[in-house]
């Protein structure tokens, strides 16, 4: 079975600075999809960004970008110009070819004003 | 679109009672997922459906849990009898078919079993 590992339970960043959240995964599949979700205190799970494994180009959504290293099975999230509203739990997720989803244990991000 | 709808948003019940959680997926979505989130165990996939058919229920903790999807617009997760260790936030999510389609989550049901 696939596994998703987030090795940073907690991270903090100064407002307006950049922070990178790490994620690694284990799979034998060649075709899959990766996601980052954000869960603020409201508990709502919100999609931040997604990446197709067959694409070499890293996905970008405004201040959010990923560093996808397929050979290394690494999928980190970079948040630029951090804002107070970015404070949340961030989950890395993997979707297999059979549409099964696997989530990491999450990284709690604190933004310091 | 209204997004994924879950009800109730909060449920407090006593041990031994039956609990039914409800979910309405986004119209047109082929997949529906039920998750449980706790501090201790994180986010756990309980079961997921494709076109109303259960595909993988290996995450269902025990026979006290059951899930149904009688049609494309409605699913239930039932716990009978409930126990205090079932206290958690239960999420429903849906997605379109295809490997890359994003999962959209409902707001969750916060369950407390006393």
Coordinates of C-alpha atoms in Angstrom, one line a residue:
Chain A
X1 CA 0.0 0.0 0.0
X2 CA 1.1 3.5 -0.6
X3 CA 2.2 5.6 2.3
X4 CA 2.5 9.4 2.7
X5 CA 4.9 10.8 5.2
X6 CA 5.0 14.3 6.6
X7 CA 8.0 14.5 8.9
X8 CA 7.3 18.0 10.3
X9 CA 4.5 17.9 12.8
X10 CA 4.8 21.7 13.4
X11 CA 6.3 24.6 11.5
X12 CA 6.3 28.3 12.0
X13 CA 7.0 31.2 9.7
X14 CA 7.2 35.0 10.1
X15 CA 4.5 36.9 8.2
X16 CA 5.7 37.8 4.7
X17 CA 8.4 35.2 4.7
X18 CA 8.6 31.9 2.8
X19 CA 8.1 28.4 4.3
X20 CA 8.5 25.0 2.8
X21 CA 6.5 22.0 4.1
X22 CA 7.9 18.5 3.3
X23 CA 6.1 15.4 2.1
X24 CA 7.5 12.1 0.9
X25 CA 5.5 9.1 -0.4
X26 CA 6.1 5.5 -1.2
X27 CA 4.6 3.9 -4.3
X28 CA 5.3 1.4 -7.1
X29 CA 2.9 3.1 -9.4
X30 CA 4.0 5.3 -12.3
X31 CA 0.8 7.2 -12.8
X32 CA -0.7 9.0 -9.8
X33 CA -1.6 12.4 -8.5
X34 CA -0.5 14.4 -5.5
X35 CA -2.4 17.1 -3.5
X36 CA -1.9 19.5 -0.7
X37 CA -4.9 20.3 1.4
X38 CA -5.3 23.0 4.0
X39 CA -7.4 22.6 7.2
X40 CA -8.0 25.8 9.1
X41 CA -9.5 25.8 12.6
X42 CA -12.9 25.7 11.0
X43 CA -12.0 22.0 10.1
X44 CA -13.0 22.5 6.5
X45 CA -10.6 20.7 4.1
X46 CA -9.6 23.0 1.3
X47 CA -7.6 22.1 -1.8
X48 CA -4.4 24.1 -2.1
X49 CA -2.7 22.7 -5.1
X50 CA -2.4 19.4 -7.1
X51 CA 0.3 17.8 -9.3
X52 CA 0.1 15.2 -11.9
X53 CA 2.9 12.7 -11.7
X54 CA 3.4 12.6 -15.5
X55 CA 4.1 16.3 -15.6
X56 CA 7.6 17.4 -14.9
X57 CA 6.6 21.1 -14.5
X58 CA 5.9 22.0 -10.9
X59 CA 2.4 23.2 -10.2
X60 CA 1.9 26.8 -9.0
X61 CA -1.2 28.6 -7.6
X62 CA -0.5 32.2 -6.7
X63 CA 1.7 32.2 -3.6
X64 CA 1.7 28.4 -3.4
X65 CA 4.1 26.2 -5.4
X66 CA 5.4 22.7 -5.2
X67 CA 8.8 21.1 -5.7
X68 CA 8.0 17.7 -7.2
X69 CA 10.9 15.3 -7.4
X70 CA 9.4 12.0 -8.8
X71 CA 12.6 10.0 -8.6
X72 CA 13.0 10.9 -4.9
X73 CA 9.3 10.6 -4.3
X74 CA 9.2 14.0 -2.7
X75 CA 6.4 16.6 -3.0
X76 CA 7.1 19.7 -0.9
X77 CA 4.9 22.8 -0.7
X78 CA 6.3 26.3 -0.7
X79 CA 4.3 29.2 0.6
X80 CA 5.6 32.6 -0.3
X81 CA 4.8 35.9 1.3
X82 CA 3.1 34.1 4.2
X83 CA -0.1 35.6 5.5
X84 CA -1.9 35.2 8.8
X85 CA -4.7 33.4 7.0
X86 CA -2.2 30.7 6.0
X87 CA -2.1 29.4 9.5
X88 CA -3.6 25.9 9.4
X89 CA -2.9 22.2 9.3
X90 CA -1.6 21.1 5.9
X91 CA -2.1 17.6 4.6
X92 CA -0.2 16.0 1.7
X93 CA -2.3 13.4 -0.2
X94 CA -1.7 10.8 -2.8
X95 CA -4.3 9.5 -5.2
X96 CA -3.6 6.1 -6.8
X97 CA -4.7 4.8 -10.2
X98 CA -7.6 3.1 -8.4
X99 CA -8.7 6.4 -7.0
X100 CA -7.7 5.4 -3.5
X101 CA -6.6 8.4 -1.4
X102 CA -3.8 8.3 1.1
X103 CA -3.1 11.2 3.5
X104 CA -0.1 12.2 5.6
X105 CA -0.4 13.0 9.2
X106 CA -0.3 16.7 8.6
X107 CA 1.9 19.7 9.5
X108 CA 0.6 22.5 11.7
X109 CA 1.7 25.8 10.4
X110 CA 1.9 28.9 12.6
X111 CA 2.3 32.3 11.1
X112 CA 3.9 34.8 13.4
X113 CA 2.9 38.5 12.9
Chain B
X1 CA -22.9 24.3 -6.7
X2 CA -23.5 24.0 -3.0
X3 CA -20.6 21.7 -2.5
X4 CA -20.7 18.5 -0.4
X5 CA -23.4 18.7 2.2
X6 CA -23.2 16.8 5.5
X7 CA -25.7 16.6 8.3
X8 CA -25.9 16.9 11.1
X9 CA -22.9 19.3 11.7
X10 CA -22.8 18.3 15.4
X11 CA -24.1 15.2 17.1
X12 CA -24.0 14.4 20.8
X13 CA -25.3 11.0 21.8
X14 CA -25.0 8.5 24.6
X15 CA -23.1 5.3 24.4
X16 CA -25.1 2.5 22.9
X17 CA -27.3 4.7 20.8
X18 CA -27.5 4.5 17.0
X19 CA -25.9 7.3 15.1
X20 CA -26.6 8.1 11.4
X21 CA -24.5 10.6 9.5
X22 CA -25.6 11.8 6.1
X23 CA -23.9 13.1 3.0
X24 CA -25.0 14.6 -0.3
X25 CA -22.1 14.7 -2.8
X26 CA -21.6 17.3 -5.5
X27 CA -23.9 16.6 -8.4
X28 CA -22.3 14.5 -11.1
X29 CA -19.5 13.2 -8.9
X30 CA -18.8 9.5 -9.3
X31 CA -16.8 8.8 -6.2
X32 CA -17.8 9.3 -2.5
X33 CA -15.5 8.9 0.4
X34 CA -16.1 8.7 4.2
X35 CA -13.2 9.7 6.5
X36 CA -12.8 9.9 10.2
X37 CA -10.4 12.4 11.9
X38 CA -9.1 12.2 15.4
X39 CA -6.1 13.7 17.2
X40 CA -4.7 10.3 17.9
X41 CA -5.1 8.6 14.5
X42 CA -5.3 11.6 12.1
X43 CA -7.4 11.3 8.9
X44 CA -8.5 7.8 8.2
X45 CA -10.3 6.6 5.1
X46 CA -13.3 4.4 6.2
X47 CA -14.9 3.5 2.9
X48 CA -15.4 4.8 -0.6
X49 CA -17.9 4.2 -3.3
X50 CA -17.8 4.4 -7.1
X51 CA -21.1 4.9 -8.9
X52 CA -22.9 3.9 -5.6
X53 CA -21.0 0.7 -5.2
X54 CA -18.7 0.2 -2.3
X55 CA -15.2 -0.3 -3.6
X56 CA -13.0 -0.6 -0.5
X57 CA -14.4 -0.8 3.0
X58 CA -11.2 -2.1 4.6
X59 CA -11.0 1.1 6.7
X60 CA -14.2 0.5 8.5
X61 CA -13.2 -0.2 12.1
X62 CA -15.6 -2.9 12.9
X63 CA -19.1 -4.3 12.3
X64 CA -20.7 -1.5 14.3
X65 CA -20.0 0.7 11.3
X66 CA -21.9 0.5 8.1
X67 CA -22.3 2.7 5.1
X68 CA -24.7 2.8 2.2
X69 CA -25.2 4.8 -0.9
X70 CA -28.7 4.1 -2.2
X71 CA -28.4 6.6 -5.0
X72 CA -26.0 9.0 -6.6
X73 CA -27.0 11.9 -4.4
X74 CA -27.1 10.4 -0.9
X75 CA -25.0 8.3 1.4
X76 CA -25.2 7.4 5.1
X77 CA -22.7 6.2 7.6
X78 CA -24.2 4.4 10.6
X79 CA -22.7 3.5 13.9
X80 CA -24.7 1.0 16.0
X81 CA -24.1 0.8 18.9
X82 CA -22.0 3.9 19.4
X83 CA -19.1 4.0 21.8
X84 CA -17.1 6.9 23.3
X85 CA -14.1 6.0 21.2
X86 CA -16.1 6.7 18.1
X87 CA -16.0 10.4 19.0
X88 CA -14.4 12.2 16.1
X89 CA -15.0 14.4 13.1
X90 CA -16.5 12.5 10.2
X91 CA -15.9 13.9 6.7
X92 CA -17.6 13.0 3.5
X93 CA -15.8 13.9 0.2
X94 CA -16.7 13.4 -3.4
X95 CA -14.8 13.6 -6.7
X96 CA -15.3 13.0 -10.4
X97 CA -14.0 9.8 -12.0
X98 CA -10.5 9.7 -13.2
X99 CA -7.2 9.5 -11.4
X100 CA -6.5 13.2 -11.2
X101 CA -9.8 14.5 -10.0
X102 CA -9.7 16.5 -6.9
X103 CA -11.6 15.4 -3.8
X104 CA -13.9 18.0 -2.4
X105 CA -14.7 17.7 1.3
X106 CA -17.9 18.5 3.2
X107 CA -17.7 20.5 6.4
X108 CA -17.7 17.4 8.6
X109 CA -19.9 16.1 11.4
X110 CA -18.5 16.5 14.8
X111 CA -19.6 13.4 16.8
X112 CA -19.4 13.2 20.6
X113 CA -20.4 9.9 22.2
X114 CA -20.8 10.2 26.0

